[in-house]
Short mmCIF file of C-alpha atoms in Angstrom, two decimals:
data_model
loop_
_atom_site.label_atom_id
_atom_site.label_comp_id
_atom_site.label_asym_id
_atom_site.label_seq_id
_atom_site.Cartn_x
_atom_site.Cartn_y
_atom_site.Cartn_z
CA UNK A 31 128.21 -17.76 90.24
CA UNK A 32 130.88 -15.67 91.97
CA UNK A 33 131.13 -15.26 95.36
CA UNK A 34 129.74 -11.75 96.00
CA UNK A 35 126.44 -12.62 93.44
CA UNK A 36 125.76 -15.30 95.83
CA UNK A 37 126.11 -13.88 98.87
CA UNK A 38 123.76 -11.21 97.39
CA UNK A 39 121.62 -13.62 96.03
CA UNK A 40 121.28 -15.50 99.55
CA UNK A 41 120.17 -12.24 101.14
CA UNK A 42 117.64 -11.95 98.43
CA UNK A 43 116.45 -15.51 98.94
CA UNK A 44 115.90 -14.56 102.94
CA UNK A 45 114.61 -11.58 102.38
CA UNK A 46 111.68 -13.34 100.55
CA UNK A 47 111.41 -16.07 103.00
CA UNK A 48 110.52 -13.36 105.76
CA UNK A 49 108.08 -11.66 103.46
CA UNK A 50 106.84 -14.88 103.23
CA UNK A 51 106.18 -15.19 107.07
CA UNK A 52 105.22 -11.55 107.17
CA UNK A 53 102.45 -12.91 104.94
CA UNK A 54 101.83 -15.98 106.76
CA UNK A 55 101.75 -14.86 110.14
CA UNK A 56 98.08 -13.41 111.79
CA UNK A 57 98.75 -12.45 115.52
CA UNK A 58 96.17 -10.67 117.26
CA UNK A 59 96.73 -7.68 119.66
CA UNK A 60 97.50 -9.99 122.60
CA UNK A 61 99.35 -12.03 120.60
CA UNK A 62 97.42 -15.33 118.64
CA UNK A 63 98.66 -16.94 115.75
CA UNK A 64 95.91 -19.42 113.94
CA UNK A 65 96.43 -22.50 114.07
CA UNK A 66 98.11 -24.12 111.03
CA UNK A 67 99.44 -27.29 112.57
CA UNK A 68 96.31 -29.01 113.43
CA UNK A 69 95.03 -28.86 109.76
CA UNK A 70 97.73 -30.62 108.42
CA UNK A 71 96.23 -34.42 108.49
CA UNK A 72 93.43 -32.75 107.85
CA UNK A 73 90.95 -31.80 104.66
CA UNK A 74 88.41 -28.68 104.73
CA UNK A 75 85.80 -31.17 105.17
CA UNK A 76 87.43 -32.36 108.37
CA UNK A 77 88.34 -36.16 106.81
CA UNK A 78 91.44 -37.53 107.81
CA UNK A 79 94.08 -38.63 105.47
CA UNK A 80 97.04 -40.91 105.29
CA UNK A 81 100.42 -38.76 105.96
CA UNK A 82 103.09 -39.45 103.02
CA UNK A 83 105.74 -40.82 105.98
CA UNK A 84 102.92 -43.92 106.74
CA UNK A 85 101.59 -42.38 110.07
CA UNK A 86 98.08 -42.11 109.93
CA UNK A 87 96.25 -39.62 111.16
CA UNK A 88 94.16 -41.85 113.33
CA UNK A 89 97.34 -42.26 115.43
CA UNK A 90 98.23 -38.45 115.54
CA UNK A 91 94.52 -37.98 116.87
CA UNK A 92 95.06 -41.20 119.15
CA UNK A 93 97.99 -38.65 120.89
CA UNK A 94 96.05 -35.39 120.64
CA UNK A 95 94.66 -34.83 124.07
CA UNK A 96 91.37 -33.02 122.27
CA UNK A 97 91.35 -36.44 120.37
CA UNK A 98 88.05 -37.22 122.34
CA UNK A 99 86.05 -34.62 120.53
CA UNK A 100 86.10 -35.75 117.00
CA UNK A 101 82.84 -35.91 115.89
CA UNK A 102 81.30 -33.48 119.00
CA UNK A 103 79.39 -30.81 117.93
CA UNK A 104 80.53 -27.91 119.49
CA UNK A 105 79.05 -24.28 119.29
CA UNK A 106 81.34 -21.24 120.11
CA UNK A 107 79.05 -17.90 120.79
CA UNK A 108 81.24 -14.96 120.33
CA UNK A 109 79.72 -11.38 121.63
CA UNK A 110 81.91 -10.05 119.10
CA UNK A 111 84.22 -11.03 115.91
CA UNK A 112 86.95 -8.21 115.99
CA UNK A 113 91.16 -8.02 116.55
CA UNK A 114 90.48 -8.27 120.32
CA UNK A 115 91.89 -11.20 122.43
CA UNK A 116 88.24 -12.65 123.50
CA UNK A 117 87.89 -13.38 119.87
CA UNK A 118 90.50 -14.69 118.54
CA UNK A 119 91.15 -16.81 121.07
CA UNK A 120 87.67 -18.61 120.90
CA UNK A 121 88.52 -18.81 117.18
CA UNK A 122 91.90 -20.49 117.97
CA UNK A 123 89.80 -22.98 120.02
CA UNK A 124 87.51 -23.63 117.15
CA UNK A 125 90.43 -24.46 114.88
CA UNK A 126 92.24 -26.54 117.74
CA UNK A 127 88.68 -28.56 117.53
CA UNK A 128 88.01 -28.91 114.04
CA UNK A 129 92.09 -30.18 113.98
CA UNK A 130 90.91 -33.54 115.69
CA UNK A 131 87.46 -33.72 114.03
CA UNK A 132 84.74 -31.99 116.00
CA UNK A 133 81.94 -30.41 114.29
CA UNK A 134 82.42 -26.80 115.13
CA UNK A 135 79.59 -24.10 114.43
CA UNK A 136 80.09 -20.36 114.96
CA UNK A 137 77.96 -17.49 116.24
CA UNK A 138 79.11 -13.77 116.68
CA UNK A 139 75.68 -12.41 118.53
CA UNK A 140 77.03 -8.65 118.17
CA UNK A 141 76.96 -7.37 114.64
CA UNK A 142 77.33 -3.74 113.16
CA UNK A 143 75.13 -2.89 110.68
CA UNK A 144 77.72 -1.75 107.82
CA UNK A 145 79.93 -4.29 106.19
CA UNK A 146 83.27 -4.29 108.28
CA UNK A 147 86.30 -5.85 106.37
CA UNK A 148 87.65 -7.35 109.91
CA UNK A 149 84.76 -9.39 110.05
CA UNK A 150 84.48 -10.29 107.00
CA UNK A 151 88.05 -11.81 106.30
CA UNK A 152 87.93 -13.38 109.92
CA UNK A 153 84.75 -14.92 108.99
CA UNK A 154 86.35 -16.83 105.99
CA UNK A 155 89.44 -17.87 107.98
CA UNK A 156 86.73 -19.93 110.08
CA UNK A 157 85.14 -21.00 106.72
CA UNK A 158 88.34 -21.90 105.18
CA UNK A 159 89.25 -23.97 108.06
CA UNK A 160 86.06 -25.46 108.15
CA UNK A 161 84.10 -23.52 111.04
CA UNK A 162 80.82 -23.50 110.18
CA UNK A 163 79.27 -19.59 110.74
CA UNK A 164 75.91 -19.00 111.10
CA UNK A 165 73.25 -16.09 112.52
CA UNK A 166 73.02 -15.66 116.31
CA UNK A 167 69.27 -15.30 115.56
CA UNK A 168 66.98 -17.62 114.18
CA UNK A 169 65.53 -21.26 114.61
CA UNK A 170 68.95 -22.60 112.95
CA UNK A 171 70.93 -21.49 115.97
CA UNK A 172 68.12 -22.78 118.37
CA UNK A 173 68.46 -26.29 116.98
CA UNK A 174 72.15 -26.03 117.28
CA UNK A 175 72.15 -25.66 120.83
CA UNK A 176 69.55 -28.19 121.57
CA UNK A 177 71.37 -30.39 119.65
CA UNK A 178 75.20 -29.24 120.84
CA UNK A 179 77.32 -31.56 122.59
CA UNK A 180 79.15 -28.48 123.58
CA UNK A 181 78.18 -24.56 123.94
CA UNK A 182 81.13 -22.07 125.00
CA UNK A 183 80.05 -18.90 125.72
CA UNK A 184 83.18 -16.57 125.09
CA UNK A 185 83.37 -13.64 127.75
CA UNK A 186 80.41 -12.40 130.14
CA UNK A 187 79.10 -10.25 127.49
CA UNK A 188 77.96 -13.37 125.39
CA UNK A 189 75.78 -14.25 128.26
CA UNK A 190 72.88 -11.73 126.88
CA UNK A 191 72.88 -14.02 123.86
CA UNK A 192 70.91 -16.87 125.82
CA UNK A 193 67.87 -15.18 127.02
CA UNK A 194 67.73 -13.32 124.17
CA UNK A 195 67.86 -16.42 121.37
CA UNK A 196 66.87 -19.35 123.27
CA UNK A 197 64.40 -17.93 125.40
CA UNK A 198 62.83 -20.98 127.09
CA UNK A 199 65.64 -23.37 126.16
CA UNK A 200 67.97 -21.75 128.05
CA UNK A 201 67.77 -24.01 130.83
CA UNK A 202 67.85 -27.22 128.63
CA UNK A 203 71.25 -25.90 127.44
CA UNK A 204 73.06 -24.69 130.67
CA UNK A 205 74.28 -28.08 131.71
CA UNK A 206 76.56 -28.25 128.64
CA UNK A 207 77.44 -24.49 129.01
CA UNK A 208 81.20 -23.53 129.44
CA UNK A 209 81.86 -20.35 130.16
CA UNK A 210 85.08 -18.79 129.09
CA UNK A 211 85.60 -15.71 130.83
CA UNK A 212 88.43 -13.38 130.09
CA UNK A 213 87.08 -10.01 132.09
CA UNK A 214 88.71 -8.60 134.41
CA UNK A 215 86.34 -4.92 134.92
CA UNK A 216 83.74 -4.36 137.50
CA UNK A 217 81.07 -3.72 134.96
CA UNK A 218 80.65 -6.94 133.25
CA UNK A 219 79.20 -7.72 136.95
CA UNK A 220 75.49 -7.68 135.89
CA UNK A 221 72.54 -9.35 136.54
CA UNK A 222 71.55 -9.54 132.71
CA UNK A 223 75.29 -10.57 131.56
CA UNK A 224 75.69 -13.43 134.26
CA UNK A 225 72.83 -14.74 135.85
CA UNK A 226 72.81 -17.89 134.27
CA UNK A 227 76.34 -18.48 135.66
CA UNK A 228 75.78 -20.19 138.40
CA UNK A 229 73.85 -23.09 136.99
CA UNK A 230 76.68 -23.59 133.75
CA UNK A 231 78.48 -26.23 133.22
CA UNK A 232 81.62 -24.75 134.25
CA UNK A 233 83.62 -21.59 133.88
CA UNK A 234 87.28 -21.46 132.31
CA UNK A 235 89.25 -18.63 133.44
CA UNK A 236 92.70 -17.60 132.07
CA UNK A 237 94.35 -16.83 135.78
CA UNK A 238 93.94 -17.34 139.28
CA UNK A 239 94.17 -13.89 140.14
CA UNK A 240 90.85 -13.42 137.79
CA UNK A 241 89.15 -16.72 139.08
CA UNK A 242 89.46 -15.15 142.95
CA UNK A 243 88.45 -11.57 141.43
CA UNK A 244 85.29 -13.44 139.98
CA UNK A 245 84.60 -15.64 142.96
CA UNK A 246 84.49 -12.69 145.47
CA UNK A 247 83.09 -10.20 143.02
CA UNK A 248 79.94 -12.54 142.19
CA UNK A 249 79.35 -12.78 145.69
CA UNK A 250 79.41 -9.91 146.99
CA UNK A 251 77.60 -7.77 144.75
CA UNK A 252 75.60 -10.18 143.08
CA UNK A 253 74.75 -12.69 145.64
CA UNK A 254 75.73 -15.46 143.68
CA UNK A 255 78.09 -18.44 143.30
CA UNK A 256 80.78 -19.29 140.48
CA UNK A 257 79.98 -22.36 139.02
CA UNK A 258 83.03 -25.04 138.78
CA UNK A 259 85.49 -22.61 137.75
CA UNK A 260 88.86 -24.18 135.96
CA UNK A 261 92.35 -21.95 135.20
CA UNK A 262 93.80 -22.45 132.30
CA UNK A 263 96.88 -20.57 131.16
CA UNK A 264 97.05 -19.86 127.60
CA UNK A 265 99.95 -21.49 125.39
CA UNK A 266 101.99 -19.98 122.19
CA UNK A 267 101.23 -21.90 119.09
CA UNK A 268 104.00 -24.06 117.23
CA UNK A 269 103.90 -21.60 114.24
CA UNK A 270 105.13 -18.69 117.06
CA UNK A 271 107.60 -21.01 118.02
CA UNK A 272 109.25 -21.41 114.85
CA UNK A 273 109.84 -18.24 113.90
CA UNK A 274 111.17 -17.23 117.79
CA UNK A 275 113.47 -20.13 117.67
CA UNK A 276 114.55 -19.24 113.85
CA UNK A 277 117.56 -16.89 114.08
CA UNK A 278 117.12 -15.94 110.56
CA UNK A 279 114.19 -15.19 110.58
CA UNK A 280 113.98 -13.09 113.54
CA UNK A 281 117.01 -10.77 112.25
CA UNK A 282 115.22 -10.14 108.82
CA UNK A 283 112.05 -9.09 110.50
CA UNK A 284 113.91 -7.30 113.08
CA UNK A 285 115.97 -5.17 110.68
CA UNK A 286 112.78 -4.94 108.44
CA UNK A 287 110.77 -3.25 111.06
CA UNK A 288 113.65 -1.49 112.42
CA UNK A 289 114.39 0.12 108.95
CA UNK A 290 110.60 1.12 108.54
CA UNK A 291 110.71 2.97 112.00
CA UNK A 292 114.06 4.48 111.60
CA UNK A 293 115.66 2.49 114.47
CA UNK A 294 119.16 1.43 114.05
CA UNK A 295 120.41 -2.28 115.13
CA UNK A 296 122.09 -0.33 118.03
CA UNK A 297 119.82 1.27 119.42
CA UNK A 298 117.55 -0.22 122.37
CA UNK A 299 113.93 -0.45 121.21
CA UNK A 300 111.61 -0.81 124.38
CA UNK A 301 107.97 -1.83 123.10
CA UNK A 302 104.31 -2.03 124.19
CA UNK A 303 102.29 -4.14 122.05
CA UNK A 304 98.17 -3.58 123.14
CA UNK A 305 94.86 -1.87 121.77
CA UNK A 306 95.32 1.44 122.49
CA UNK A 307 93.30 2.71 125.78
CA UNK A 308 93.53 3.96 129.13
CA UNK A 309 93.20 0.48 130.67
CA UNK A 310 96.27 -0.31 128.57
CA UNK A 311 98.84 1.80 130.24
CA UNK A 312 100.51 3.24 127.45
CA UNK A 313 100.05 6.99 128.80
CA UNK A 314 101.69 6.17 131.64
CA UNK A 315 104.37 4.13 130.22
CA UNK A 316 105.34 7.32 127.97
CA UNK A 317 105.45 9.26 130.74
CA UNK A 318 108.13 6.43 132.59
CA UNK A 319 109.91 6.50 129.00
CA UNK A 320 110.45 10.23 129.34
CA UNK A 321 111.22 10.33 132.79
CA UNK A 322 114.16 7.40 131.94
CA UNK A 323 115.36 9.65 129.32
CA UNK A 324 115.64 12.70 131.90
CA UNK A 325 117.55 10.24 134.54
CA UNK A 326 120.17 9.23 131.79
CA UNK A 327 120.68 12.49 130.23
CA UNK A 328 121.04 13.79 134.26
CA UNK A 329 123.43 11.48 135.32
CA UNK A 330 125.04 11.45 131.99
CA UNK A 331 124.89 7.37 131.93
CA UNK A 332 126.39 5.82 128.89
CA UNK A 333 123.30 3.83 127.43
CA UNK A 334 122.91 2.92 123.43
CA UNK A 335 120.07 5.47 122.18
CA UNK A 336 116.50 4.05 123.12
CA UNK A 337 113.25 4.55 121.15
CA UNK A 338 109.62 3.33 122.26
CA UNK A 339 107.64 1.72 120.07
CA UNK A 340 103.56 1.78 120.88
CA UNK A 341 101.93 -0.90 118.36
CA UNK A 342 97.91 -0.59 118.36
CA UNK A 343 97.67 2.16 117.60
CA UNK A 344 94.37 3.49 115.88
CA UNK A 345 94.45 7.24 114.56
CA UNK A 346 91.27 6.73 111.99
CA UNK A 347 89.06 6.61 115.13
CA UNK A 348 90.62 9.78 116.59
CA UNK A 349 89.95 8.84 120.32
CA UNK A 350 90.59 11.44 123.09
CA UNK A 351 93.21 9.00 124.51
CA UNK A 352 94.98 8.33 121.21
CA UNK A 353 95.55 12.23 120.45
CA UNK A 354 96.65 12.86 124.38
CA UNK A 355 99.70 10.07 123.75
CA UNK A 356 100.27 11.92 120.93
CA UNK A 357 100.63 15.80 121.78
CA UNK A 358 102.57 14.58 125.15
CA UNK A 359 105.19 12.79 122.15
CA UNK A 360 104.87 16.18 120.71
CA UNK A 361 105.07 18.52 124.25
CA UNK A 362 107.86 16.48 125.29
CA UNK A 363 109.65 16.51 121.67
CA UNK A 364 110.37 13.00 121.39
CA UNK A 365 108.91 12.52 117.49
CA UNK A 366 112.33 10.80 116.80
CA UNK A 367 112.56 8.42 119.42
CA UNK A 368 108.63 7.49 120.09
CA UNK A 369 107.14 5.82 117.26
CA UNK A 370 103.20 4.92 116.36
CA UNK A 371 102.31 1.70 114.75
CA UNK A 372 98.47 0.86 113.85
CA UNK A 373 96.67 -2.16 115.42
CA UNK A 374 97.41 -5.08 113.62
CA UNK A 375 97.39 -8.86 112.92
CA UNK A 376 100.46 -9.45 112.51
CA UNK A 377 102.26 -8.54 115.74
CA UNK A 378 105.25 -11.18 115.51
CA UNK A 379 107.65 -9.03 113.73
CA UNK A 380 107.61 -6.31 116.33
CA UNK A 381 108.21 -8.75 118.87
CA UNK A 382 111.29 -9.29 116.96
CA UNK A 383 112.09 -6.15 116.46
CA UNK A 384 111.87 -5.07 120.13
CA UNK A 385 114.66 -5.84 122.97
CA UNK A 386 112.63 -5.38 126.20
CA UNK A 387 108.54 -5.74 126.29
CA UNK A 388 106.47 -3.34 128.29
CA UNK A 389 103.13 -4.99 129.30
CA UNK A 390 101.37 -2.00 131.53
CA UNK A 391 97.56 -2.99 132.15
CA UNK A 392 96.40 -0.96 135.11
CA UNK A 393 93.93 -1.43 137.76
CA UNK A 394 93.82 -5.13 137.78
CA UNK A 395 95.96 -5.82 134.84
CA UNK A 396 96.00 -8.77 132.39
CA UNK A 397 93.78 -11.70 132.67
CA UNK A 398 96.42 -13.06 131.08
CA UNK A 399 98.42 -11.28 128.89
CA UNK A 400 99.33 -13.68 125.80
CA UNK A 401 101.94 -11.49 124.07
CA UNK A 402 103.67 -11.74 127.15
CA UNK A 403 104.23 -15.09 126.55
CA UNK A 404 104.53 -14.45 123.00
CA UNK A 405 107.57 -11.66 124.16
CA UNK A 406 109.32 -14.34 126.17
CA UNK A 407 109.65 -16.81 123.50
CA UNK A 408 111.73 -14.69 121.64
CA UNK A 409 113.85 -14.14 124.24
CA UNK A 410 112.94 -10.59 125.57
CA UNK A 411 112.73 -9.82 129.04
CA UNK A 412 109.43 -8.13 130.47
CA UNK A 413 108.43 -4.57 132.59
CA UNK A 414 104.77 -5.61 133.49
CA UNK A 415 102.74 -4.30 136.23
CA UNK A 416 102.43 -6.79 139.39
CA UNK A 417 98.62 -7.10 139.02
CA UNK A 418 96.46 -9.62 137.38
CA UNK A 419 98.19 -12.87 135.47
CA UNK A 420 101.28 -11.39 134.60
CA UNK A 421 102.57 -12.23 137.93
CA UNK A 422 101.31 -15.76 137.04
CA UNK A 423 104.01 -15.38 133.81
CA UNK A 424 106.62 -12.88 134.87
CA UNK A 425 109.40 -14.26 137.41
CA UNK A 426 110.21 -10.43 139.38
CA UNK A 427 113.75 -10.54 139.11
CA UNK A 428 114.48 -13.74 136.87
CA UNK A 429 112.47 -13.02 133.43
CA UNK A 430 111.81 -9.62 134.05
CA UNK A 431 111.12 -6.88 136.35
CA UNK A 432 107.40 -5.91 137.94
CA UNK A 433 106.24 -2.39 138.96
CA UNK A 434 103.08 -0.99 140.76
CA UNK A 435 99.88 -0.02 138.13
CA UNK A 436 99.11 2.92 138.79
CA UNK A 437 100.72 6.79 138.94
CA UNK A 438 102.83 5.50 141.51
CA UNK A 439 104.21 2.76 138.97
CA UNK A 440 105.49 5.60 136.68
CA UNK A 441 108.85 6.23 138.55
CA UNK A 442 109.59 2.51 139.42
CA UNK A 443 109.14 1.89 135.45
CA UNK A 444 111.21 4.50 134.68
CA UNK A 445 114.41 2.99 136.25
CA UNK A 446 113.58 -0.71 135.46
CA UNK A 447 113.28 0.48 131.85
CA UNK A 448 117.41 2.78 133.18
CA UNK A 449 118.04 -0.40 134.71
CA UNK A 450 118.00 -2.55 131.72
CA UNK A 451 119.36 0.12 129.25
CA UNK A 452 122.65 -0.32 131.35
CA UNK A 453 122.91 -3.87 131.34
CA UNK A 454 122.72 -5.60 128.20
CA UNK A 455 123.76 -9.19 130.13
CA UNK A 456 120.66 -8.81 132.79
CA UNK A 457 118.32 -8.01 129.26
CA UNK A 458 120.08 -11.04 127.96
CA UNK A 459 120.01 -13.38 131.14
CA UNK A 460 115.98 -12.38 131.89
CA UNK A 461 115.14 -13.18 128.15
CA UNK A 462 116.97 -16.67 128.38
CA UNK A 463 114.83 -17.41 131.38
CA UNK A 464 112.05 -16.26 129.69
CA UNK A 465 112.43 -18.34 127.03
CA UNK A 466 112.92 -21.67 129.24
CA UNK A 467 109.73 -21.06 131.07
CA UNK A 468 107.33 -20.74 128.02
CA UNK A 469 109.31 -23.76 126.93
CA UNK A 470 108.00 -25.74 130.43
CA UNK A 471 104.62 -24.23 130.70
CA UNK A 472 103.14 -21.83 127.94
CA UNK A 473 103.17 -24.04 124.83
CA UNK A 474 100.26 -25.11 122.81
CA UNK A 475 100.19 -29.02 123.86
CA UNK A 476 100.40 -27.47 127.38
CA UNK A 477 97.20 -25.20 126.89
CA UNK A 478 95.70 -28.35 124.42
CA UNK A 479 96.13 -30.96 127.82
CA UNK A 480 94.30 -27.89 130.11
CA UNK A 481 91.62 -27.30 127.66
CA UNK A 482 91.41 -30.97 127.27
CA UNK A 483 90.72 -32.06 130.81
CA UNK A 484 88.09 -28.80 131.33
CA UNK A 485 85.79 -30.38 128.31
CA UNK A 486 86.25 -33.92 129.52
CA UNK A 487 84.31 -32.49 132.95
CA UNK A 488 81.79 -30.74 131.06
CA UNK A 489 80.92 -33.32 128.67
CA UNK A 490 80.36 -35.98 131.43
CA UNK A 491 78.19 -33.24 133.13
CA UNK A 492 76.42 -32.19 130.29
CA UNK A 493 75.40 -36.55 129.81
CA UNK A 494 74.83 -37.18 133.16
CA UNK A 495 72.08 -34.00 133.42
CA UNK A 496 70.58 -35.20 129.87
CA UNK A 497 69.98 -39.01 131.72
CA UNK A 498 68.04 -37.58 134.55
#
């Protein structure tokens, strides 16, 4: 083979390969890969085999810290099955469970009428992995939760599932009740959402500054009290991981999606990766694009040319918001340089793609904010607003740079975004640190070990309330 046919034929050969993790990869909108990892010494029926190097999987579960709940049944109540982070994140719990052995039963207790392909192919990931999925109605899922070791209600909307369902069993069942809570508006504050709250199990919340939200809001316009409430930062999985830490992999999806959108390797692609709406920030973080634009052209400052990239996008519903982002693209003529991607699973190769994240939540911001994690293990440094858990993630000055939410966040935003346009070693320097603190305290063992220690709690409360 001469030497040009195989350099042509290795380009070929990684060229696949990334198809191949364009394939593999399903990230959700803030950012979730499922779980593969934890189904390897595993079968669909959840027995444990021997691995071919000798190890059995009896000692890999021995070292899990979920290793405890093999054999707990566990039900996860959804309000919803859709691309949204509440979700998918319960789902990635359910696999992380059925990894070490627990019996894991499924229940989304909002359904639309009309088949819905989302649901339906999210549905037979769980049913693949070995989830079982069954009606929120019904005596089946009344049995279940009698006979749960574990229930985890999955955002403060799910709470209108108990009264409605269980009826009278609802207080046989709130002593093994975690709730995992991931809102952050004022309102999900409602009588008939939480008022079960206070005699749970537990809550899990994904940041502080949403636990104190919570803990004040509860009080002081319900009249209520948070039950034990635990934090529990979220992790990236190992899958994520791989492909952030895999050069080549990154630079084929990176010139793949660049070459789709029309963006040159040169050219600085600034990115905001959310569901499109209000609450997301994207209006406002056009309008800080544009005004960037304005400074550099003004001062005539010699930056490479910069494009914006706003993925979750979601023109087939034809929301008010989506066609105002649009016409101020159009008003402002900047077709060329601002680009439109639909919502999607599979986020991961326009992290790659990107060279500086913008995560904009207003009002409170993030409860978390997983792709911002996500961002930051590729190396990218991050714009976020200083509200909610970003500034749990985001160093202000070391892995990125914060701004006010709001109106009054649009100018600040504007010269961060000048600010790292013009200095390629600060975007470089912030993404390195970025890196290194996902690598300390945002992986998936270190969100397995938090999760871990909050069920331990709840399943010695949940026994010693079914001795009395």
């Amino acid at each position: 083979m001469s030497k040009a046919s195989t350099s042509i034929w290795v380009t070929m050969q990684r060229k696949r390969w990334a198809m191949m993790v364009l394939l593999f990869l399903s990230v959700s909108t803030v950012g979730l890969i499922l779980v593969r990892s934890s189904f390897e010494s595993c079968n669909f029926s959840g027995q444990f085999v021997e691995e071919k190097n000798g190890d059995s999987s009896a000692t890999k579960l021995q070292s899990n810290p979920l290793g405890f709940m093999k054999s707990k049944l566990v039900l996860l109540v959804s309000h919803e099955l859709s691309l949204s982070g509440g979700p998918l994140l319960l789902m990635e719990l359910a696999f992380l469970l059925r990894g070490v052995g627990a019996e894991v039963v499924w229940i989304t207790n909002q359904k639309p009428l009309e088949a819905d392909q989302v649901i339906y192919s999210l549905e037979h990931k769980m049913l693949d992995r070995g989830v079982q999925v069954i009606s929120a109605k019904g005596q089946k899922a009344i049995d279940t939760a009698l006979k749960a070791d574990l229930i985890v209600l999955n955002t403060a909307v799910a709470g209108k599932w108990l009264d409605a369902v269980l009826k009278e069993n609802v207080v046989k069942v709130l002593p093994k009740i975690l709730w995992w809570i991931h809102e952050m508006r004022g309102h999900y504050f409602n009588p008939d959402l939480v008022k079960h709250l206070p005699f749970v199990a537990g809550a899990m919340i994904d940041s502080h500054a949403t636990a104190e939200y919570w803990k004040n809001r509860t009080q002081a316009r319900l009249g209520i009290k948070m039950p034990k409430t635990y934090v529990v930062h979220l992790g990236n999985s190992k899958e994520l991981m791989e492909v952030a830490e895999d050069s080549v992999a990154k630079r084929v999806l990176r010139e793949h999606v660049r070459e789709s959108l029309g963006v040159r390797n040169e050219d600085l692609l600034f990115g905001i990766i959310n569901s499109v709406s209000r609450g997301k920030g994207q209006d406002l973080f056009l309008r800080a694009f544009h005004e960037s634009l304005e400074t550099i052209k003004e001062k005539k400052l010699q930056v490479p040319t910069m494009h914006a990239v706003v993925v979750g996008s979601d023109m087939s519903r034809q929301t008010k918001f989506e066609t105002e982002l649009r016409n101020f693209v159009q008003e402002k003529k900047l077709e060329n340089f601002v680009h439109f991607v639909n919502k999607t699973l599979t986020v991961a190769p326009y992290i790659a793609a990107i060279d500086v994240l913008v995560q904009n939540s207003q009002a409170r911001g993030e409860c978390f904010g997983r792709i911002t994690i996500e961002a930051m293990a590729f190396k990218l440094p991050v714009l976020g607003t200083a509200a909610g858990g970003t500034m749990e993630i985001v160093v202000n000055g070391t892995t990125g740079l914060l701004h006010n939410a709001g109106k009054e966040g649009v100018t600040p935003l504007a010269k961060n975004i000048v600010k790292l346009a013009m200095q390629v070693e600060l975007r470089l320097t912030m993404g390195k640190n970025g890196y290194e603190r996902v690598k300390e305290m945002f992986l998936e063992h270190h969100m397995s070990h938090r999760i871990a220690s909050v069920l331990k709690e709840v399943l010695q409360h949940a026994k010693a309330h079914a001795l009395r």
